[in-house]
């Protein structure tokens, strides 16, 4: 009689995600037409996602100025995506370093690292193709990322990564469907959204497993760690120098963006799915709520 093999939920999830990766993965160097011209009449990202959309300054801007600003904003978003993909790869490799390499869980984690490596090159190429500066997060946040990369682990690492990926995902789902947007932005967004769906599923289930049964003290720490990462990612998404680089009065643009209620409402509405999940696993509460409110997710 053959002994039955008990497969854990973790292994079942990883097996399904590996099968999905085998069926549908993309090579951005092939899928994106990097030699296609950049149309003069297409936005860098969905205009309703611009930090100035809905402000008096936006209404005063010419179409050319709006297009130029959104191209800089798209490059800023891509650069932050690239930065966090690199942190994500470090976290995954550290997490699986001592695990059984025959397990499907480790094999999918390595598959995800391969995906993220391609995504990082894709984001870099997209900013280059739009002829934009290499933005990235503020230097201080970049240095803090080095500390995070070597310190965070367990549920807070997966929760932070999942949250950052979902923040990009909520924007790019609009970008990829919007025919007003540059073709390169649309294709890059589509590839990222389709492949990140697997990564988000992997991280969500891992967060649930690792947070289950956490003590009160550990839960407070996990909440705060996750909220701090989300706070810095949201604050880094659009660098303030995009306004001067787009030819706008930076002081006025920064002031209007800061009080832009349309942008705040867009973030809050689009981020509701993420916040519902974090709340469902106990990662919203206490001081973390104040941080989420500061970046308009609550």
PDB file of C-alpha atoms in Angstrom:
ATOM      1  CA  UNK A   1       0.000   0.000   0.000  1.00  0.00           C
ATOM      2  CA  UNK A   2       1.421   3.352  -1.035  1.00  0.00           C
ATOM      3  CA  UNK A   3       1.764   5.856   1.786  1.00  0.00           C
ATOM      4  CA  UNK A   4      -0.147   9.079   1.214  1.00  0.00           C
ATOM      5  CA  UNK A   5       1.917  12.236   0.929  1.00  0.00           C
ATOM      6  CA  UNK A   6       0.663  15.212   2.881  1.00  0.00           C
ATOM      7  CA  UNK A   7       1.295  18.432   0.978  1.00  0.00           C
ATOM      8  CA  UNK A   8       1.183  21.638   2.999  1.00  0.00           C
ATOM      9  CA  UNK A   9      -0.857  24.676   2.024  1.00  0.00           C
ATOM     10  CA  UNK A  10       2.428  26.491   1.400  1.00  0.00           C
ATOM     11  CA  UNK A  11       3.555  23.835  -1.082  1.00  0.00           C
ATOM     12  CA  UNK A  12       0.167  23.689  -2.811  1.00  0.00           C
ATOM     13  CA  UNK A  13       0.194  27.447  -3.333  1.00  0.00           C
ATOM     14  CA  UNK A  14       3.732  27.388  -4.671  1.00  0.00           C
ATOM     15  CA  UNK A  15       2.925  24.507  -7.046  1.00  0.00           C
ATOM     16  CA  UNK A  16      -0.037  26.393  -8.520  1.00  0.00           C
ATOM     17  CA  UNK A  17       2.003  29.560  -8.922  1.00  0.00           C
ATOM     18  CA  UNK A  18       4.854  27.675 -10.582  1.00  0.00           C
ATOM     19  CA  UNK A  19       2.380  26.201 -13.073  1.00  0.00           C
ATOM     20  CA  UNK A  20       0.983  29.675 -13.741  1.00  0.00           C
ATOM     21  CA  UNK A  21       4.502  31.028 -14.295  1.00  0.00           C
ATOM     22  CA  UNK A  22       5.212  28.256 -16.796  1.00  0.00           C
ATOM     23  CA  UNK A  23       2.037  29.091 -18.726  1.00  0.00           C
ATOM     24  CA  UNK A  24       2.315  32.862 -18.787  1.00  0.00           C
ATOM     25  CA  UNK A  25       5.533  34.769 -18.245  1.00  0.00           C
ATOM     26  CA  UNK A  26       6.960  37.603 -20.313  1.00  0.00           C
ATOM     27  CA  UNK A  27      10.360  38.771 -21.517  1.00  0.00           C
ATOM     28  CA  UNK A  28      10.191  42.592 -21.558  1.00  0.00           C
ATOM     29  CA  UNK A  29      13.122  42.786 -23.958  1.00  0.00           C
ATOM     30  CA  UNK A  30      10.930  40.996 -26.516  1.00  0.00           C
ATOM     31  CA  UNK A  31       7.401  42.026 -25.504  1.00  0.00           C
ATOM     32  CA  UNK A  32       8.065  45.784 -25.348  1.00  0.00           C
ATOM     33  CA  UNK A  33       8.829  47.578 -28.598  1.00  0.00           C
ATOM     34  CA  UNK A  34      11.711  49.649 -27.287  1.00  0.00           C
ATOM     35  CA  UNK A  35      12.384  51.170 -30.711  1.00  0.00           C
ATOM     36  CA  UNK A  36       8.869  52.512 -31.233  1.00  0.00           C
ATOM     37  CA  UNK A  37       8.594  56.321 -31.383  1.00  0.00           C
ATOM     38  CA  UNK A  38       7.385  58.236 -28.323  1.00  0.00           C
ATOM     39  CA  UNK A  39       4.200  60.064 -29.405  1.00  0.00           C
ATOM     40  CA  UNK A  40       4.049  63.771 -28.583  1.00  0.00           C
ATOM     41  CA  UNK A  41       0.337  63.616 -27.747  1.00  0.00           C
ATOM     42  CA  UNK A  42       0.361  60.759 -25.186  1.00  0.00           C
ATOM     43  CA  UNK A  43       0.560  61.104 -21.419  1.00  0.00           C
ATOM     44  CA  UNK A  44       3.260  59.396 -19.373  1.00  0.00           C
ATOM     45  CA  UNK A  45       0.584  57.977 -17.077  1.00  0.00           C
ATOM     46  CA  UNK A  46      -3.185  58.227 -16.690  1.00  0.00           C
ATOM     47  CA  UNK A  47      -3.721  61.982 -16.172  1.00  0.00           C
ATOM     48  CA  UNK A  48      -6.166  61.393 -13.317  1.00  0.00           C
ATOM     49  CA  UNK A  49      -3.227  59.852 -11.425  1.00  0.00           C
ATOM     50  CA  UNK A  50      -1.131  62.996 -11.789  1.00  0.00           C
ATOM     51  CA  UNK A  51      -0.455  64.685  -8.471  1.00  0.00           C
ATOM     52  CA  UNK A  52      -1.682  67.986  -9.962  1.00  0.00           C
ATOM     53  CA  UNK A  53      -4.835  66.722 -11.677  1.00  0.00           C
ATOM     54  CA  UNK A  54      -7.855  68.609 -10.345  1.00  0.00           C
ATOM     55  CA  UNK A  55      -5.861  71.624  -9.138  1.00  0.00           C
ATOM     56  CA  UNK A  56      -5.993  75.220 -10.373  1.00  0.00           C
ATOM     57  CA  UNK A  57      -2.448  74.817 -11.703  1.00  0.00           C
ATOM     58  CA  UNK A  58      -3.461  71.800 -13.786  1.00  0.00           C
ATOM     59  CA  UNK A  59      -6.278  73.816 -15.365  1.00  0.00           C
ATOM     60  CA  UNK A  60      -3.793  76.540 -16.308  1.00  0.00           C
ATOM     61  CA  UNK A  61      -1.298  74.159 -17.896  1.00  0.00           C
ATOM     62  CA  UNK A  62      -1.136  73.536 -21.646  1.00  0.00           C
ATOM     63  CA  UNK A  63      -1.626  70.019 -22.988  1.00  0.00           C
ATOM     64  CA  UNK A  64       2.104  69.868 -23.706  1.00  0.00           C
ATOM     65  CA  UNK A  65       2.921  70.770 -20.085  1.00  0.00           C
ATOM     66  CA  UNK A  66       0.515  68.139 -18.769  1.00  0.00           C
ATOM     67  CA  UNK A  67       2.075  65.486 -20.985  1.00  0.00           C
ATOM     68  CA  UNK A  68       5.593  66.487 -19.931  1.00  0.00           C
ATOM     69  CA  UNK A  69       4.692  66.403 -16.234  1.00  0.00           C
ATOM     70  CA  UNK A  70       3.075  62.964 -16.463  1.00  0.00           C
ATOM     71  CA  UNK A  71       6.134  61.594 -18.274  1.00  0.00           C
ATOM     72  CA  UNK A  72       8.306  62.761 -15.372  1.00  0.00           C
ATOM     73  CA  UNK A  73       5.814  61.327 -12.877  1.00  0.00           C
ATOM     74  CA  UNK A  74       5.797  57.996 -14.748  1.00  0.00           C
ATOM     75  CA  UNK A  75       9.598  57.900 -14.633  1.00  0.00           C
ATOM     76  CA  UNK A  76       9.507  58.628 -10.892  1.00  0.00           C
ATOM     77  CA  UNK A  77       7.019  55.795 -10.295  1.00  0.00           C
ATOM     78  CA  UNK A  78       9.131  53.391 -12.373  1.00  0.00           C
ATOM     79  CA  UNK A  79      12.297  54.326 -10.506  1.00  0.00           C
ATOM     80  CA  UNK A  80      10.670  53.637  -7.139  1.00  0.00           C
ATOM     81  CA  UNK A  81       9.373  50.343  -8.511  1.00  0.00           C
ATOM     82  CA  UNK A  82      12.905  49.431  -9.557  1.00  0.00           C
ATOM     83  CA  UNK A  83      14.310  50.358  -6.137  1.00  0.00           C
ATOM     84  CA  UNK A  84      11.775  48.218  -4.326  1.00  0.00           C
ATOM     85  CA  UNK A  85      12.149  45.276  -6.709  1.00  0.00           C
ATOM     86  CA  UNK A  86      15.823  45.123  -5.730  1.00  0.00           C
ATOM     87  CA  UNK A  87      14.922  45.168  -2.021  1.00  0.00           C
ATOM     88  CA  UNK A  88      12.345  42.453  -2.656  1.00  0.00           C
ATOM     89  CA  UNK A  89      14.888  40.207  -4.352  1.00  0.00           C
ATOM     90  CA  UNK A  90      17.252  40.583  -1.388  1.00  0.00           C
ATOM     91  CA  UNK A  91      14.490  39.691   1.056  1.00  0.00           C
ATOM     92  CA  UNK A  92      13.375  36.611  -0.869  1.00  0.00           C
ATOM     93  CA  UNK A  93      16.901  35.274  -1.257  1.00  0.00           C
ATOM     94  CA  UNK A  94      17.632  35.736   2.442  1.00  0.00           C
ATOM     95  CA  UNK A  95      14.350  34.071   3.355  1.00  0.00           C
ATOM     96  CA  UNK A  96      14.976  30.912   1.301  1.00  0.00           C
ATOM     97  CA  UNK A  97      18.725  30.694   1.981  1.00  0.00           C
ATOM     98  CA  UNK A  98      18.354  28.050   4.681  1.00  0.00           C
ATOM     99  CA  UNK A  99      15.229  26.310   3.350  1.00  0.00           C
ATOM    100  CA  UNK A 100      14.894  23.062   1.440  1.00  0.00           C
ATOM    101  CA  UNK A 101      15.711  23.903  -2.175  1.00  0.00           C
ATOM    102  CA  UNK A 102      13.653  20.899  -3.322  1.00  0.00           C
ATOM    103  CA  UNK A 103      10.503  22.513  -1.956  1.00  0.00           C
ATOM    104  CA  UNK A 104       8.102  24.179  -4.365  1.00  0.00           C
ATOM    105  CA  UNK A 105       7.984  27.171  -2.027  1.00  0.00           C
ATOM    106  CA  UNK A 106      11.682  27.877  -2.529  1.00  0.00           C
ATOM    107  CA  UNK A 107      11.450  27.173  -6.248  1.00  0.00           C
ATOM    108  CA  UNK A 108       8.646  29.677  -6.695  1.00  0.00           C
ATOM    109  CA  UNK A 109      10.541  32.242  -4.613  1.00  0.00           C
ATOM    110  CA  UNK A 110      13.487  31.823  -6.993  1.00  0.00           C
ATOM    111  CA  UNK A 111      11.108  32.102  -9.956  1.00  0.00           C
ATOM    112  CA  UNK A 112       9.826  35.352  -8.490  1.00  0.00           C
ATOM    113  CA  UNK A 113      13.384  36.654  -8.131  1.00  0.00           C
ATOM    114  CA  UNK A 114      13.879  35.949 -11.856  1.00  0.00           C
ATOM    115  CA  UNK A 115      10.660  37.846 -12.626  1.00  0.00           C
ATOM    116  CA  UNK A 116      11.712  40.784 -10.479  1.00  0.00           C
ATOM    117  CA  UNK A 117      15.116  40.924 -12.105  1.00  0.00           C
ATOM    118  CA  UNK A 118      13.429  41.293 -15.502  1.00  0.00           C
ATOM    119  CA  UNK A 119      11.036  43.882 -14.079  1.00  0.00           C
ATOM    120  CA  UNK A 120      13.936  45.936 -12.722  1.00  0.00           C
ATOM    121  CA  UNK A 121      15.577  46.065 -16.146  1.00  0.00           C
ATOM    122  CA  UNK A 122      12.179  46.865 -17.687  1.00  0.00           C
ATOM    123  CA  UNK A 123      11.579  49.817 -15.341  1.00  0.00           C
ATOM    124  CA  UNK A 124      15.074  51.133 -15.997  1.00  0.00           C
ATOM    125  CA  UNK A 125      14.626  50.854 -19.753  1.00  0.00           C
ATOM    126  CA  UNK A 126      11.207  52.548 -19.614  1.00  0.00           C
ATOM    127  CA  UNK A 127      12.586  55.643 -17.885  1.00  0.00           C
ATOM    128  CA  UNK A 128      15.486  55.731 -20.323  1.00  0.00           C
ATOM    129  CA  UNK A 129      13.161  55.366 -23.325  1.00  0.00           C
ATOM    130  CA  UNK A 130      11.040  58.308 -22.173  1.00  0.00           C
ATOM    131  CA  UNK A 131      14.314  60.296 -21.913  1.00  0.00           C
ATOM    132  CA  UNK A 132      13.663  61.089 -18.284  1.00  0.00           C
ATOM    133  CA  UNK A 133      16.035  61.528 -15.306  1.00  0.00           C
ATOM    134  CA  UNK A 134      16.837  58.520 -13.128  1.00  0.00           C
ATOM    135  CA  UNK A 135      14.790  59.557 -10.127  1.00  0.00           C
ATOM    136  CA  UNK A 136      14.718  56.906  -7.412  1.00  0.00           C
ATOM    137  CA  UNK A 137      13.799  57.584  -3.782  1.00  0.00           C
ATOM    138  CA  UNK A 138      15.268  60.441  -1.735  1.00  0.00           C
ATOM    139  CA  UNK A 139      18.906  59.658  -0.786  1.00  0.00           C
ATOM    140  CA  UNK A 140      17.980  59.332   2.901  1.00  0.00           C
ATOM    141  CA  UNK A 141      15.224  56.821   2.089  1.00  0.00           C
ATOM    142  CA  UNK A 142      17.605  55.000  -0.223  1.00  0.00           C
ATOM    143  CA  UNK A 143      20.040  54.586   2.680  1.00  0.00           C
ATOM    144  CA  UNK A 144      17.240  53.460   4.985  1.00  0.00           C
ATOM    145  CA  UNK A 145      16.422  50.841   2.354  1.00  0.00           C
ATOM    146  CA  UNK A 146      19.867  49.342   2.861  1.00  0.00           C
ATOM    147  CA  UNK A 147      19.088  48.932   6.564  1.00  0.00           C
ATOM    148  CA  UNK A 148      15.652  47.494   5.839  1.00  0.00           C
ATOM    149  CA  UNK A 149      17.162  45.119   3.303  1.00  0.00           C
ATOM    150  CA  UNK A 150      19.381  43.556   5.934  1.00  0.00           C
ATOM    151  CA  UNK A 151      17.057  43.653   8.928  1.00  0.00           C
ATOM    152  CA  UNK A 152      13.438  42.917   8.086  1.00  0.00           C
ATOM    153  CA  UNK A 153      12.237  39.332   7.864  1.00  0.00           C
ATOM    154  CA  UNK A 154       9.194  37.161   8.393  1.00  0.00           C
ATOM    155  CA  UNK A 155       5.651  38.515   8.223  1.00  0.00           C
ATOM    156  CA  UNK A 156       6.640  42.188   8.174  1.00  0.00           C
ATOM    157  CA  UNK A 157       8.972  41.642   5.200  1.00  0.00           C
ATOM    158  CA  UNK A 158       6.296  39.842   3.173  1.00  0.00           C
ATOM    159  CA  UNK A 159       3.610  42.335   4.239  1.00  0.00           C
ATOM    160  CA  UNK A 160       5.806  45.303   3.324  1.00  0.00           C
ATOM    161  CA  UNK A 161       6.717  43.832  -0.037  1.00  0.00           C
ATOM    162  CA  UNK A 162       3.109  42.916  -0.782  1.00  0.00           C
ATOM    163  CA  UNK A 163       1.934  46.408   0.166  1.00  0.00           C
ATOM    164  CA  UNK A 164       4.531  48.108  -2.038  1.00  0.00           C
ATOM    165  CA  UNK A 165       3.657  45.854  -4.966  1.00  0.00           C
ATOM    166  CA  UNK A 166      -0.058  46.505  -4.513  1.00  0.00           C
ATOM    167  CA  UNK A 167       0.538  50.258  -4.487  1.00  0.00           C
ATOM    168  CA  UNK A 168       2.206  49.988  -7.908  1.00  0.00           C
ATOM    169  CA  UNK A 169      -0.465  47.553  -9.059  1.00  0.00           C
ATOM    170  CA  UNK A 170      -3.352  49.892  -8.204  1.00  0.00           C
ATOM    171  CA  UNK A 171      -1.817  52.592 -10.426  1.00  0.00           C
ATOM    172  CA  UNK A 172      -0.694  50.387 -13.285  1.00  0.00           C
ATOM    173  CA  UNK A 173      -4.071  48.700 -13.718  1.00  0.00           C
ATOM    174  CA  UNK A 174      -5.308  52.098 -14.869  1.00  0.00           C
ATOM    175  CA  UNK A 175      -2.207  52.901 -16.925  1.00  0.00           C
ATOM    176  CA  UNK A 176      -2.307  49.696 -18.971  1.00  0.00           C
ATOM    177  CA  UNK A 177      -5.924  50.208 -20.102  1.00  0.00           C
ATOM    178  CA  UNK A 178      -5.696  53.911 -20.925  1.00  0.00           C
ATOM    179  CA  UNK A 179      -5.211  54.640 -24.630  1.00  0.00           C
ATOM    180  CA  UNK A 180      -4.259  58.228 -23.764  1.00  0.00           C
ATOM    181  CA  UNK A 181      -1.036  56.877 -22.212  1.00  0.00           C
ATOM    182  CA  UNK A 182       2.328  56.266 -23.895  1.00  0.00           C
ATOM    183  CA  UNK A 183       2.503  52.759 -25.434  1.00  0.00           C
ATOM    184  CA  UNK A 184       5.706  51.973 -23.534  1.00  0.00           C
ATOM    185  CA  UNK A 185       4.035  52.799 -20.201  1.00  0.00           C
ATOM    186  CA  UNK A 186       0.984  50.721 -21.100  1.00  0.00           C
ATOM    187  CA  UNK A 187       2.982  47.630 -22.086  1.00  0.00           C
ATOM    188  CA  UNK A 188       5.316  47.844 -19.093  1.00  0.00           C
ATOM    189  CA  UNK A 189       2.316  48.237 -16.797  1.00  0.00           C
ATOM    190  CA  UNK A 190       0.528  45.262 -18.357  1.00  0.00           C
ATOM    191  CA  UNK A 191       3.517  42.946 -17.934  1.00  0.00           C
ATOM    192  CA  UNK A 192       4.048  44.043 -14.363  1.00  0.00           C
ATOM    193  CA  UNK A 193       0.382  43.704 -13.382  1.00  0.00           C
ATOM    194  CA  UNK A 194       0.010  40.226 -14.895  1.00  0.00           C
ATOM    195  CA  UNK A 195       3.150  38.821 -13.285  1.00  0.00           C
ATOM    196  CA  UNK A 196       2.746  40.643  -9.980  1.00  0.00           C
ATOM    197  CA  UNK A 197      -0.655  39.006  -9.480  1.00  0.00           C
ATOM    198  CA  UNK A 198       1.249  35.779  -8.681  1.00  0.00           C
ATOM    199  CA  UNK A 199       3.724  37.555  -6.429  1.00  0.00           C
ATOM    200  CA  UNK A 200       0.981  39.302  -4.478  1.00  0.00           C
ATOM    201  CA  UNK A 201      -0.859  36.004  -3.979  1.00  0.00           C
ATOM    202  CA  UNK A 202       2.369  34.357  -2.772  1.00  0.00           C
ATOM    203  CA  UNK A 203       3.054  37.196  -0.305  1.00  0.00           C
ATOM    204  CA  UNK A 204      -0.526  37.461   0.960  1.00  0.00           C
ATOM    205  CA  UNK A 205      -0.726  33.802   1.879  1.00  0.00           C
ATOM    206  CA  UNK A 206       2.717  33.905   3.478  1.00  0.00           C
ATOM    207  CA  UNK A 207       1.723  36.920   5.585  1.00  0.00           C
ATOM    208  CA  UNK A 208      -1.332  35.057   6.816  1.00  0.00           C
ATOM    209  CA  UNK A 209       0.715  31.997   7.800  1.00  0.00           C
ATOM    210  CA  UNK A 210       3.445  33.945   9.566  1.00  0.00           C
ATOM    211  CA  UNK A 211       1.230  36.341  11.475  1.00  0.00           C
ATOM    212  CA  UNK A 212      -1.095  33.624  12.778  1.00  0.00           C
ATOM    213  CA  UNK A 213      -0.749  33.202  16.534  1.00  0.00           C
ATOM    214  CA  UNK A 214       1.495  36.250  16.919  1.00  0.00           C
ATOM    215  CA  UNK A 215       1.764  37.659  20.429  1.00  0.00           C
ATOM    216  CA  UNK A 216       0.387  41.122  21.197  1.00  0.00           C
ATOM    217  CA  UNK A 217       3.892  42.611  21.319  1.00  0.00           C
ATOM    218  CA  UNK A 218       4.955  41.040  18.037  1.00  0.00           C
ATOM    219  CA  UNK A 219       1.735  42.171  16.355  1.00  0.00           C
ATOM    220  CA  UNK A 220       2.406  45.777  17.387  1.00  0.00           C
ATOM    221  CA  UNK A 221       5.898  45.576  15.905  1.00  0.00           C
ATOM    222  CA  UNK A 222       4.666  43.974  12.687  1.00  0.00           C
ATOM    223  CA  UNK A 223       1.989  46.659  12.327  1.00  0.00           C
ATOM    224  CA  UNK A 224       4.431  49.497  12.782  1.00  0.00           C
ATOM    225  CA  UNK A 225       7.119  48.026  10.527  1.00  0.00           C
ATOM    226  CA  UNK A 226       4.657  47.461   7.693  1.00  0.00           C
ATOM    227  CA  UNK A 227       3.139  50.934   8.034  1.00  0.00           C
ATOM    228  CA  UNK A 228       6.570  52.610   8.059  1.00  0.00           C
ATOM    229  CA  UNK A 229       7.556  50.888   4.810  1.00  0.00           C
ATOM    230  CA  UNK A 230       4.242  51.781   3.141  1.00  0.00           C
ATOM    231  CA  UNK A 231       4.638  55.379   4.344  1.00  0.00           C
ATOM    232  CA  UNK A 232       8.103  55.745   2.813  1.00  0.00           C
ATOM    233  CA  UNK A 233       7.114  54.040  -0.445  1.00  0.00           C
ATOM    234  CA  UNK A 234       4.114  56.344  -0.859  1.00  0.00           C
ATOM    235  CA  UNK A 235       6.192  59.416   0.010  1.00  0.00           C
ATOM    236  CA  UNK A 236       8.828  58.350  -2.526  1.00  0.00           C
ATOM    237  CA  UNK A 237       6.475  57.605  -5.406  1.00  0.00           C
ATOM    238  CA  UNK A 238       6.634  61.103  -6.919  1.00  0.00           C
ATOM    239  CA  UNK A 239       9.863  63.015  -6.324  1.00  0.00           C
ATOM    240  CA  UNK A 240       9.386  66.749  -5.801  1.00  0.00           C
ATOM    241  CA  UNK A 241      11.906  67.640  -8.506  1.00  0.00           C
ATOM    242  CA  UNK A 242       9.544  66.324 -11.215  1.00  0.00           C
ATOM    243  CA  UNK A 243       7.831  69.739 -11.169  1.00  0.00           C
ATOM    244  CA  UNK A 244      10.923  71.823 -11.871  1.00  0.00           C
ATOM    245  CA  UNK A 245      12.104  69.269 -14.434  1.00  0.00           C
ATOM    246  CA  UNK A 246       8.741  69.582 -16.191  1.00  0.00           C
ATOM    247  CA  UNK A 247       9.173  73.362 -16.388  1.00  0.00           C
ATOM    248  CA  UNK A 248       6.699  74.299 -13.633  1.00  0.00           C
ATOM    249  CA  UNK A 249       7.050  76.642 -10.675  1.00  0.00           C
ATOM    250  CA  UNK A 250       8.180  74.044  -8.108  1.00  0.00           C
ATOM    251  CA  UNK A 251       7.018  75.920  -5.014  1.00  0.00           C
ATOM    252  CA  UNK A 252       3.509  76.393  -6.317  1.00  0.00           C
ATOM    253  CA  UNK A 253       3.322  72.867  -7.764  1.00  0.00           C
ATOM    254  CA  UNK A 254       4.466  71.246  -4.505  1.00  0.00           C
ATOM    255  CA  UNK A 255       1.973  73.331  -2.500  1.00  0.00           C
ATOM    256  CA  UNK A 256      -0.954  72.470  -4.790  1.00  0.00           C
ATOM    257  CA  UNK A 257      -0.010  68.780  -4.956  1.00  0.00           C
ATOM    258  CA  UNK A 258       0.149  68.646  -1.162  1.00  0.00           C
ATOM    259  CA  UNK A 259      -3.437  69.794  -0.752  1.00  0.00           C
ATOM    260  CA  UNK A 260      -4.842  68.056  -3.849  1.00  0.00           C
ATOM    261  CA  UNK A 261      -8.015  66.357  -2.606  1.00  0.00           C
ATOM    262  CA  UNK A 262      -8.597  64.526  -5.894  1.00  0.00           C
ATOM    263  CA  UNK A 263      -5.260  62.733  -5.610  1.00  0.00           C
ATOM    264  CA  UNK A 264      -5.895  61.866  -1.965  1.00  0.00           C
ATOM    265  CA  UNK A 265      -9.308  60.418  -2.822  1.00  0.00           C
ATOM    266  CA  UNK A 266      -7.869  58.431  -5.743  1.00  0.00           C
ATOM    267  CA  UNK A 267      -5.210  56.860  -3.518  1.00  0.00           C
ATOM    268  CA  UNK A 268      -7.725  56.061  -0.777  1.00  0.00           C
ATOM    269  CA  UNK A 269     -10.217  54.465  -3.174  1.00  0.00           C
ATOM    270  CA  UNK A 270      -7.622  52.501  -5.142  1.00  0.00           C
ATOM    271  CA  UNK A 271      -5.857  51.325  -1.977  1.00  0.00           C
ATOM    272  CA  UNK A 272      -8.998  50.055  -0.245  1.00  0.00           C
ATOM    273  CA  UNK A 273      -8.352  46.426  -1.235  1.00  0.00           C
ATOM    274  CA  UNK A 274      -4.864  46.542   0.243  1.00  0.00           C
ATOM    275  CA  UNK A 275      -6.045  48.134   3.476  1.00  0.00           C
ATOM    276  CA  UNK A 276      -8.892  45.629   3.845  1.00  0.00           C
ATOM    277  CA  UNK A 277      -6.388  42.778   3.593  1.00  0.00           C
ATOM    278  CA  UNK A 278      -3.934  44.300   6.075  1.00  0.00           C
ATOM    279  CA  UNK A 279      -6.805  44.915   8.475  1.00  0.00           C
ATOM    280  CA  UNK A 280      -8.099  41.342   8.055  1.00  0.00           C
ATOM    281  CA  UNK A 281      -4.780  39.896   9.254  1.00  0.00           C
ATOM    282  CA  UNK A 282      -4.453  42.353  12.135  1.00  0.00           C
ATOM    283  CA  UNK A 283      -1.844  44.654  10.615  1.00  0.00           C
ATOM    284  CA  UNK A 284      -3.838  47.874  10.961  1.00  0.00           C
ATOM    285  CA  UNK A 285      -4.183  49.452  14.383  1.00  0.00           C
ATOM    286  CA  UNK A 286      -2.523  51.721  16.915  1.00  0.00           C
ATOM    287  CA  UNK A 287       0.148  54.135  15.612  1.00  0.00           C
ATOM    288  CA  UNK A 288       0.114  52.460  12.185  1.00  0.00           C
ATOM    289  CA  UNK A 289      -3.243  54.128  11.448  1.00  0.00           C
ATOM    290  CA  UNK A 290      -1.691  57.561  11.715  1.00  0.00           C
ATOM    291  CA  UNK A 291       0.951  56.674   9.146  1.00  0.00           C
ATOM    292  CA  UNK A 292      -1.631  55.279   6.725  1.00  0.00           C
ATOM    293  CA  UNK A 293      -3.696  58.449   7.115  1.00  0.00           C
ATOM    294  CA  UNK A 294      -0.658  60.613   6.344  1.00  0.00           C
ATOM    295  CA  UNK A 295      -0.332  58.922   2.929  1.00  0.00           C
ATOM    296  CA  UNK A 296      -4.118  58.962   2.348  1.00  0.00           C
ATOM    297  CA  UNK A 297      -4.684  55.197   2.474  1.00  0.00           C
ATOM    298  CA  UNK A 298      -7.117  55.657   5.388  1.00  0.00           C
TER     299      UNK A 298
END
